[in-house]
Amino acid sequence: MKLASTLALLGLSTALYASEVCAADFYVKAVTPGPVTGTPLAIVTLQSGETTQTTLLEESSSKKVKASVLLKTDKNTSVGDRAGKWVSAPGKTKDSGDTATGETTVTDGTGTSGGTTETSGIGTSSTGSSSTETSGTGGTTTETTTVAESPTGSTTGTESGTTSGTTTEGTSTTTTTTSPTTTTSPTTTTTTSPTTTTTVPTTPTSPTNTSGTVWASFDALMQSGKVVGGDRIFLMDGYHGPLAIRDQNFASPVVIAPVSGSVAHADSILISNSRNVYVQGLKVWARSTNAGNGALVRSYGDTSDIAFTDLDVRAVASSGNYAQWTQTDWTDNQRLGIFADGTRTTVARNRVTGIYHGIQALGTDALVEENIVDGFSGDGMRALGDNSIVRRNKVQNCFQINSNHADAFQSFSRGAGGTPGTGTVRNLTIEDNKFFEWTLSSTNPLRCKLQGIGMFDGMYDNVTIRNNVIAITAYHGISLAGPLNTLISNNTVIHAGGVAGTYPWIQISAHKNGTPPKNVMVANNMAMNLHVNVNATNNIAQSNNVIVTNASNEFTSVANQDFTLKSTSKAIDAGAPAFAPAKDVAGAQRPKGNAPDAGAYESF
């Protein structure tokens, strides 16, 4: 699948920041200075090979955490070289005009926050929800979002999928075999891997001294009109309240990040009618008991070239304790994590903890990469826009608090009116992800029955789903209703308890309006079952899949969620080379033996 756009914001060289000698560094005081405190988060690793992620984990009155991440070079040919260098502050800065000496200048030095107040609220009924955000900066602006959820159809006797529905903005419109079998590949399937080289922005470092211009608040700086493309905004230690970026169409990226070695907190982040804004390395959670249930990090459909990276997003400061939450706690903290709309949005290397819906990418050309969603009570991730990539993420620990059928990943189409199932999602890649229903050592009565990849409201055209590990207890492991020109290959879909049975399965079905799937190949997967009706007329085929009848014979340790293969596995060398990705979920080269192994891991 080739992206329709070059994803310009991701292709930027790190040299951009160092070369713009005229760019300014701005420093912003916290509304409430001092240490940012919150429950330390347990270590969660992506466990997906050559890429490493350091999460923002601990903060206390005596310890600061470096709010940045360094990525190694990714050698995956479908990714290209990734940014791996730290970015130093420019040697020369542009001041605000108050001084020519470079000495610290306090602009608008009232010590106040600039007067912006934002409140948000989300209803939590099973039929829909709404979000209202108001701003108190010289007038009131109300932005309303409605996200309706409706039941979806399912195979008779199976569990229903979940479909989210219309998004409206008030200010903008926006059969079963026990051994591998081989069949002939459909001759007209046209699924290819992404070829665009992309680079995720890395967090810049800043001087330890604030020798540039110091502002009393973020709002005062944004309202000053002094920030231009290429500038950087560094937030000092402490609580900065809600951050709102509106009507800022920068010609080149403006980075918002903590001062190096500092911990900066925002109650929420909202970006509207803006472009070229990178927000990196902040702590984001609600502090007020009246914070409502809205999105903590939000970009609207009238934005473009926005990046949210290296954020520590939680419903509340104590989200690290979500395993001990009661249903009342989950309901009280039923907030959305990252809700990213707009064109060419990047959501990368973030940690989202103790949340309702984790990460949602609604716009076109979205990249959702190397994120961790840990502890959620809605859906882990969604991607609804054309030309989007969801890769190397980890979603785990799902809680049931209402009638929602939780999906680790969900996508649905939207027509011109926004109605689910009335349009087509095109060019979507879902690869190298790990979706685990439960990783906690303790049991919990609120544990959900997680669905894996649920795509129940197509059509879906030119979709690639490969190298994903899905360990759940619901029926739908990977289910698509209405796929066209689609490849589903080398996924491991297993019952989280390792029990024998007929689910979770991989399923291909018609759209709910009766439109049949066409040009679909299901190959090289390991699953508990397949619901794929081979049809030569519509070019629906399956090849070299392995049905798991005894997980203990196949995998190193289901109990430890180690789904590498044992030497006894019938998946060894069972894959068809024509459909196997060049590398497995851990970055190992395929094949190691005479042929690729089936499933997500190349073990022998």
Short mmCIF file of N, CA and C in Angstrom, two decimals, residues 86-228:
data_model
loop_
_atom_site.label_atom_id
_atom_site.label_comp_id
_atom_site.label_asym_id
_atom_site.label_seq_id
_atom_site.Cartn_x
_atom_site.Cartn_y
_atom_site.Cartn_z
N TRP A 86 19.60 13.30 18.98
CA TRP A 86 19.06 14.36 19.82
C TRP A 86 19.21 15.68 19.09
N VAL A 87 18.31 16.57 19.33
CA VAL A 87 18.34 17.88 18.68
C VAL A 87 18.77 18.91 19.69
N SER A 88 19.85 19.63 19.40
CA SER A 88 20.33 20.66 20.30
C SER A 88 19.64 21.98 20.02
N ALA A 89 19.58 22.80 21.03
CA ALA A 89 18.99 24.13 20.84
C ALA A 89 19.88 24.93 19.90
N PRO A 90 19.27 25.81 19.09
CA PRO A 90 20.06 26.63 18.19
C PRO A 90 21.07 27.48 18.96
N GLY A 91 22.20 27.74 18.33
CA GLY A 91 23.21 28.55 19.00
C GLY A 91 22.83 30.01 19.07
N LYS A 92 21.86 30.43 18.24
CA LYS A 92 21.46 31.82 18.23
C LYS A 92 19.95 31.88 18.31
N THR A 93 19.45 32.76 19.14
CA THR A 93 18.00 32.86 19.28
C THR A 93 17.54 34.26 19.00
N LYS A 94 16.27 34.36 18.67
CA LYS A 94 15.64 35.64 18.41
C LYS A 94 14.85 36.02 19.64
N ASP A 95 15.12 37.21 20.22
CA ASP A 95 14.36 37.57 21.42
C ASP A 95 13.07 38.27 21.04
N SER A 96 12.32 38.71 22.05
CA SER A 96 10.99 39.27 21.81
C SER A 96 11.02 40.74 21.43
N GLY A 97 12.22 41.30 21.36
CA GLY A 97 12.32 42.71 21.04
C GLY A 97 12.53 43.58 22.26
N ASP A 98 12.51 42.96 23.44
CA ASP A 98 12.68 43.73 24.66
C ASP A 98 14.15 43.85 25.07
N THR A 99 14.99 43.04 24.49
CA THR A 99 16.40 43.08 24.85
C THR A 99 17.25 42.67 23.67
N ALA A 100 18.41 43.23 23.57
CA ALA A 100 19.33 42.85 22.50
C ALA A 100 20.52 42.11 23.05
N THR A 101 20.51 41.80 24.34
CA THR A 101 21.68 41.21 24.98
C THR A 101 21.54 39.73 25.22
N GLY A 102 20.35 39.17 25.04
CA GLY A 102 20.14 37.76 25.32
C GLY A 102 19.86 37.48 26.77
N GLU A 103 19.78 38.49 27.61
CA GLU A 103 19.47 38.27 29.01
C GLU A 103 18.02 37.88 29.16
N THR A 104 17.71 37.20 30.26
CA THR A 104 16.35 36.75 30.51
C THR A 104 15.41 37.92 30.63
N THR A 105 14.32 37.84 29.88
CA THR A 105 13.31 38.89 29.92
C THR A 105 11.97 38.27 30.23
N VAL A 106 11.27 38.80 31.22
CA VAL A 106 9.94 38.31 31.54
C VAL A 106 8.93 39.18 30.81
N THR A 107 8.18 38.57 29.88
CA THR A 107 7.19 39.29 29.11
C THR A 107 5.81 39.02 29.69
N ASP A 108 5.00 40.06 29.79
CA ASP A 108 3.67 39.92 30.41
C ASP A 108 3.82 39.29 31.79
N GLY A 109 4.70 39.88 32.58
CA GLY A 109 5.12 39.26 33.82
C GLY A 109 4.15 39.39 34.97
N THR A 110 2.93 39.08 34.75
CA THR A 110 1.93 39.17 35.81
C THR A 110 1.91 37.94 36.69
N GLY A 111 2.51 36.86 36.20
CA GLY A 111 2.50 35.63 36.97
C GLY A 111 1.19 34.86 36.86
N THR A 112 0.28 35.35 36.02
CA THR A 112 -1.00 34.67 35.86
C THR A 112 -0.98 33.82 34.61
N SER A 113 -2.03 33.06 34.42
CA SER A 113 -2.05 32.09 33.34
C SER A 113 -2.55 32.66 32.04
N GLY A 114 -2.97 33.90 32.03
CA GLY A 114 -3.46 34.46 30.79
C GLY A 114 -4.95 34.33 30.62
N GLY A 115 -5.60 33.66 31.53
CA GLY A 115 -7.05 33.70 31.58
C GLY A 115 -7.79 32.66 30.78
N THR A 116 -7.13 31.64 30.30
CA THR A 116 -7.85 30.63 29.53
C THR A 116 -8.35 29.54 30.44
N THR A 117 -9.61 29.21 30.33
CA THR A 117 -10.20 28.12 31.08
C THR A 117 -10.91 27.21 30.12
N GLU A 118 -10.66 25.91 30.21
CA GLU A 118 -11.35 24.96 29.34
C GLU A 118 -12.00 23.90 30.19
N THR A 119 -13.24 23.58 29.88
CA THR A 119 -13.92 22.50 30.54
C THR A 119 -14.45 21.56 29.47
N SER A 120 -14.50 20.31 29.77
CA SER A 120 -15.00 19.35 28.80
C SER A 120 -15.85 18.32 29.50
N GLY A 121 -16.82 17.80 28.77
CA GLY A 121 -17.69 16.79 29.34
C GLY A 121 -18.12 15.81 28.29
N ILE A 122 -18.14 14.56 28.64
CA ILE A 122 -18.55 13.51 27.72
C ILE A 122 -19.62 12.67 28.39
N GLY A 123 -20.73 12.50 27.74
CA GLY A 123 -21.73 11.58 28.24
C GLY A 123 -21.29 10.15 28.02
N THR A 124 -21.77 9.24 28.83
CA THR A 124 -21.29 7.87 28.76
C THR A 124 -22.40 6.87 28.51
N SER A 125 -23.48 7.28 27.87
CA SER A 125 -24.54 6.35 27.57
C SER A 125 -24.08 5.38 26.49
N SER A 126 -24.74 4.23 26.44
CA SER A 126 -24.33 3.22 25.46
C SER A 126 -24.71 3.61 24.04
N THR A 127 -25.55 4.62 23.89
CA THR A 127 -25.98 5.00 22.55
C THR A 127 -25.22 6.17 21.98
N GLY A 128 -24.50 6.90 22.78
CA GLY A 128 -23.77 8.03 22.23
C GLY A 128 -23.10 8.84 23.31
N SER A 129 -22.32 9.83 22.89
CA SER A 129 -21.63 10.69 23.83
C SER A 129 -21.41 12.02 23.18
N SER A 130 -21.21 13.05 23.99
CA SER A 130 -20.96 14.38 23.45
C SER A 130 -19.90 15.05 24.27
N SER A 131 -19.16 15.93 23.62
CA SER A 131 -18.07 16.64 24.28
C SER A 131 -18.20 18.12 24.00
N THR A 132 -18.10 18.93 25.04
CA THR A 132 -18.16 20.37 24.88
C THR A 132 -16.92 20.98 25.49
N GLU A 133 -16.25 21.84 24.74
CA GLU A 133 -15.08 22.54 25.24
C GLU A 133 -15.31 24.02 25.09
N THR A 134 -15.10 24.78 26.15
CA THR A 134 -15.30 26.22 26.09
C THR A 134 -14.01 26.93 26.44
N SER A 135 -13.81 28.06 25.82
CA SER A 135 -12.63 28.87 26.08
C SER A 135 -13.03 30.23 26.60
N GLY A 136 -12.31 30.70 27.59
CA GLY A 136 -12.64 31.99 28.18
C GLY A 136 -11.70 33.09 27.80
N THR A 137 -11.14 33.04 26.61
CA THR A 137 -10.17 34.04 26.19
C THR A 137 -10.85 35.07 25.29
N GLY A 138 -11.50 36.03 25.92
CA GLY A 138 -12.08 37.11 25.15
C GLY A 138 -13.34 36.69 24.42
N GLY A 139 -14.13 35.85 25.01
CA GLY A 139 -15.35 35.38 24.36
C GLY A 139 -15.46 33.89 24.52
N THR A 140 -16.60 33.33 24.19
CA THR A 140 -16.83 31.91 24.38
C THR A 140 -16.95 31.21 23.06
N THR A 141 -16.18 30.16 22.90
CA THR A 141 -16.26 29.32 21.72
C THR A 141 -16.66 27.93 22.17
N THR A 142 -17.71 27.39 21.61
CA THR A 142 -18.16 26.06 21.98
C THR A 142 -17.93 25.11 20.83
N GLU A 143 -17.26 24.00 21.11
CA GLU A 143 -16.99 22.99 20.10
C GLU A 143 -17.59 21.69 20.59
N THR A 144 -18.52 21.13 19.85
CA THR A 144 -19.25 19.96 20.29
C THR A 144 -18.92 18.78 19.40
N THR A 145 -18.64 17.66 20.00
CA THR A 145 -18.36 16.44 19.27
C THR A 145 -19.32 15.36 19.72
N THR A 146 -19.97 14.73 18.79
CA THR A 146 -20.86 13.63 19.12
C THR A 146 -20.31 12.36 18.52
N VAL A 147 -20.11 11.36 19.33
CA VAL A 147 -19.63 10.07 18.86
C VAL A 147 -20.65 9.03 19.26
N ALA A 148 -21.41 8.55 18.31
CA ALA A 148 -22.46 7.58 18.60
C ALA A 148 -21.93 6.17 18.40
N GLU A 149 -22.33 5.27 19.26
CA GLU A 149 -21.95 3.88 19.12
C GLU A 149 -23.19 3.05 18.90
N SER A 150 -23.17 2.18 17.90
CA SER A 150 -24.32 1.33 17.62
C SER A 150 -23.87 -0.11 17.51
N PRO A 151 -24.73 -1.05 17.85
CA PRO A 151 -24.34 -2.46 17.72
C PRO A 151 -24.09 -2.79 16.26
N THR A 152 -23.25 -3.77 16.02
CA THR A 152 -23.01 -4.22 14.66
C THR A 152 -23.48 -5.64 14.50
N GLY A 153 -23.64 -6.05 13.26
CA GLY A 153 -24.06 -7.41 12.99
C GLY A 153 -22.93 -8.38 13.21
N SER A 154 -23.26 -9.63 13.37
CA SER A 154 -22.24 -10.65 13.55
C SER A 154 -22.77 -11.98 13.04
N THR A 155 -21.87 -12.91 12.87
CA THR A 155 -22.26 -14.24 12.44
C THR A 155 -23.18 -14.86 13.47
N THR A 156 -24.17 -15.59 13.03
CA THR A 156 -25.12 -16.21 13.95
C THR A 156 -24.38 -17.03 14.99
N GLY A 157 -24.72 -16.77 16.24
CA GLY A 157 -24.11 -17.50 17.34
C GLY A 157 -22.79 -16.94 17.79
N THR A 158 -22.37 -15.80 17.24
CA THR A 158 -21.11 -15.20 17.62
C THR A 158 -21.36 -13.92 18.38
N GLU A 159 -20.28 -13.37 18.90
CA GLU A 159 -20.36 -12.12 19.64
C GLU A 159 -20.42 -10.96 18.67
N SER A 160 -21.20 -9.96 19.02
CA SER A 160 -21.36 -8.80 18.15
C SER A 160 -20.14 -7.93 18.18
N GLY A 161 -19.87 -7.26 17.07
CA GLY A 161 -18.82 -6.25 17.03
C GLY A 161 -19.35 -4.94 17.54
N THR A 162 -18.45 -3.94 17.57
CA THR A 162 -18.82 -2.61 18.04
C THR A 162 -18.54 -1.60 16.95
N THR A 163 -19.44 -0.68 16.76
CA THR A 163 -19.25 0.36 15.76
C THR A 163 -19.46 1.71 16.38
N SER A 164 -18.51 2.60 16.19
CA SER A 164 -18.70 3.97 16.60
C SER A 164 -19.20 4.74 15.41
N GLY A 165 -19.90 5.83 15.67
CA GLY A 165 -20.58 6.46 14.57
C GLY A 165 -20.19 7.88 14.30
N THR A 166 -21.18 8.72 14.07
CA THR A 166 -21.01 10.04 13.50
C THR A 166 -20.17 10.92 14.37
N THR A 167 -19.26 11.66 13.76
CA THR A 167 -18.51 12.69 14.46
C THR A 167 -18.92 14.03 13.89
N THR A 168 -19.39 14.93 14.75
CA THR A 168 -19.85 16.24 14.32
C THR A 168 -19.15 17.29 15.13
N GLU A 169 -18.65 18.32 14.49
CA GLU A 169 -17.99 19.40 15.19
C GLU A 169 -18.78 20.68 14.99
N GLY A 170 -19.05 21.36 16.11
CA GLY A 170 -19.89 22.53 16.06
C GLY A 170 -19.27 23.69 15.32
N THR A 171 -17.94 23.75 15.26
CA THR A 171 -17.29 24.89 14.62
C THR A 171 -16.70 24.54 13.27
N SER A 172 -16.71 23.29 12.90
CA SER A 172 -16.21 22.92 11.59
C SER A 172 -16.87 21.61 11.18
N THR A 173 -17.06 21.40 9.86
CA THR A 173 -17.72 20.19 9.42
C THR A 173 -16.70 19.16 8.90
N THR A 174 -16.76 19.02 9.35
CA THR A 174 -15.83 18.01 8.88
C THR A 174 -16.41 16.50 8.46
N THR A 175 -13.59 -26.54 6.99
CA THR A 175 -13.17 -25.34 7.14
C THR A 175 -12.03 -25.41 8.06
N THR A 176 -12.07 -25.76 8.72
CA THR A 176 -11.03 -25.93 9.73
C THR A 176 -10.05 -27.02 9.34
N THR A 177 -8.76 -26.80 9.41
CA THR A 177 -7.75 -27.80 9.10
C THR A 177 -6.78 -27.89 10.25
N THR A 178 -6.14 -29.03 10.37
CA THR A 178 -5.16 -29.21 11.45
C THR A 178 -3.74 -29.16 10.93
N SER A 179 -3.58 -28.98 9.66
CA SER A 179 -2.24 -28.86 9.09
C SER A 179 -2.29 -27.84 7.96
N PRO A 180 -1.15 -27.26 7.61
CA PRO A 180 -1.15 -26.24 6.57
C PRO A 180 -1.66 -26.78 5.25
N THR A 181 -2.43 -25.93 4.56
CA THR A 181 -2.86 -26.28 3.21
C THR A 181 -2.44 -25.18 2.27
N THR A 182 -2.24 -25.51 1.04
CA THR A 182 -1.77 -24.53 0.06
C THR A 182 -2.81 -24.38 -1.05
N THR A 183 -3.13 -23.12 -1.38
CA THR A 183 -3.99 -22.86 -2.51
C THR A 183 -3.32 -21.83 -3.40
N THR A 184 -3.85 -21.65 -4.57
CA THR A 184 -3.30 -20.69 -5.51
C THR A 184 -3.65 -19.27 -5.10
N SER A 185 -2.71 -18.37 -5.22
CA SER A 185 -2.96 -16.97 -4.88
C SER A 185 -3.95 -16.34 -5.83
N PRO A 186 -4.85 -15.47 -5.33
CA PRO A 186 -5.69 -14.71 -6.25
C PRO A 186 -4.82 -13.87 -7.18
N THR A 187 -5.14 -13.90 -8.42
CA THR A 187 -4.27 -13.22 -9.39
C THR A 187 -4.51 -11.73 -9.46
N THR A 188 -5.63 -11.24 -8.89
CA THR A 188 -5.93 -9.81 -9.04
C THR A 188 -5.82 -9.05 -7.74
N THR A 189 -5.37 -9.69 -6.65
CA THR A 189 -5.21 -8.96 -5.41
C THR A 189 -4.06 -7.97 -5.54
N THR A 190 -4.28 -6.72 -5.13
CA THR A 190 -3.30 -5.66 -5.38
C THR A 190 -2.84 -5.01 -4.10
N THR A 191 -2.53 -5.82 -3.10
CA THR A 191 -2.06 -5.28 -1.82
C THR A 191 -0.55 -5.22 -1.82
N THR A 192 0.01 -4.06 -1.56
CA THR A 192 1.45 -3.89 -1.46
C THR A 192 1.78 -3.17 -0.17
N SER A 193 3.03 -3.24 0.24
CA SER A 193 3.44 -2.61 1.49
C SER A 193 3.75 -1.14 1.27
N PRO A 194 3.71 -0.34 2.37
CA PRO A 194 4.04 1.08 2.22
C PRO A 194 5.46 1.26 1.72
N THR A 195 5.65 2.23 0.87
CA THR A 195 6.99 2.50 0.34
C THR A 195 7.51 3.86 0.76
N THR A 196 6.67 4.67 1.41
CA THR A 196 7.09 6.01 1.79
C THR A 196 8.05 5.96 2.97
N THR A 197 9.17 6.65 2.86
CA THR A 197 10.09 6.78 3.98
C THR A 197 9.57 7.82 4.94
N THR A 198 9.40 7.42 6.20
CA THR A 198 8.84 8.34 7.19
C THR A 198 9.79 8.48 8.36
N THR A 199 9.77 9.64 8.98
CA THR A 199 10.60 9.93 10.13
C THR A 199 9.75 10.57 11.21
N VAL A 200 9.66 9.93 12.36
CA VAL A 200 8.90 10.48 13.46
C VAL A 200 9.75 11.54 14.16
N PRO A 201 9.17 12.70 14.49
CA PRO A 201 9.94 13.73 15.17
C PRO A 201 10.49 13.23 16.51
N THR A 202 11.69 13.65 16.85
CA THR A 202 12.24 13.34 18.16
C THR A 202 12.17 14.57 19.04
N THR A 203 12.15 14.35 20.35
CA THR A 203 12.04 15.46 21.28
C THR A 203 13.34 16.25 21.33
N PRO A 204 13.28 17.57 21.20
CA PRO A 204 14.50 18.37 21.25
C PRO A 204 15.00 18.53 22.68
N THR A 205 16.29 18.77 22.81
CA THR A 205 16.82 19.17 24.10
C THR A 205 16.92 20.68 24.13
N SER A 206 17.01 21.24 25.32
CA SER A 206 17.14 22.69 25.44
C SER A 206 18.28 23.00 26.40
N PRO A 207 18.79 24.24 26.37
CA PRO A 207 19.82 24.60 27.33
C PRO A 207 19.29 24.47 28.76
N THR A 208 20.18 24.14 29.69
CA THR A 208 19.74 24.02 31.08
C THR A 208 19.42 25.39 31.68
N ASN A 209 20.01 26.44 31.13
CA ASN A 209 19.63 27.79 31.56
C ASN A 209 18.63 28.36 30.56
N THR A 210 17.80 29.26 31.01
CA THR A 210 16.80 29.86 30.14
C THR A 210 17.29 31.23 29.71
N SER A 211 18.20 31.23 28.75
CA SER A 211 18.84 32.47 28.34
C SER A 211 18.07 33.17 27.22
N GLY A 212 16.89 32.66 26.90
CA GLY A 212 16.06 33.33 25.92
C GLY A 212 14.99 34.15 26.60
N THR A 213 13.85 34.25 25.95
CA THR A 213 12.74 35.03 26.47
C THR A 213 11.85 34.16 27.33
N VAL A 214 11.54 34.63 28.53
CA VAL A 214 10.70 33.88 29.46
C VAL A 214 9.32 34.54 29.53
N TRP A 215 8.29 33.72 29.37
CA TRP A 215 6.93 34.21 29.41
C TRP A 215 6.22 33.68 30.65
N ALA A 216 5.27 34.46 31.13
CA ALA A 216 4.58 34.11 32.36
C ALA A 216 3.59 32.97 32.15
N SER A 217 3.11 32.78 30.94
CA SER A 217 2.15 31.71 30.70
C SER A 217 2.16 31.33 29.23
N PHE A 218 1.71 30.12 28.95
CA PHE A 218 1.61 29.65 27.58
C PHE A 218 0.59 30.46 26.80
N ASP A 219 -0.54 30.78 27.42
CA ASP A 219 -1.57 31.56 26.73
C ASP A 219 -1.06 32.93 26.32
N ALA A 220 -0.32 33.57 27.23
CA ALA A 220 0.19 34.90 26.91
C ALA A 220 1.13 34.84 25.71
N LEU A 221 1.97 33.80 25.66
CA LEU A 221 2.88 33.66 24.52
C LEU A 221 2.11 33.43 23.23
N MET A 222 1.12 32.52 23.24
CA MET A 222 0.40 32.21 22.01
C MET A 222 -0.42 33.41 21.52
N GLN A 223 -0.89 34.24 22.42
CA GLN A 223 -1.67 35.41 22.04
C GLN A 223 -0.81 36.59 21.61
N SER A 224 0.50 36.47 21.83
CA SER A 224 1.39 37.59 21.52
C SER A 224 1.64 37.75 20.02
N GLY A 225 1.47 36.68 19.26
CA GLY A 225 1.76 36.73 17.84
C GLY A 225 3.23 36.65 17.51
N LYS A 226 4.08 36.37 18.49
CA LYS A 226 5.52 36.35 18.26
C LYS A 226 6.04 35.00 17.79
N VAL A 227 5.27 33.94 17.97
CA VAL A 227 5.74 32.61 17.60
C VAL A 227 5.55 32.40 16.09
N VAL A 228 6.61 31.98 15.43
CA VAL A 228 6.57 31.72 13.99
C VAL A 228 7.16 30.34 13.73
#
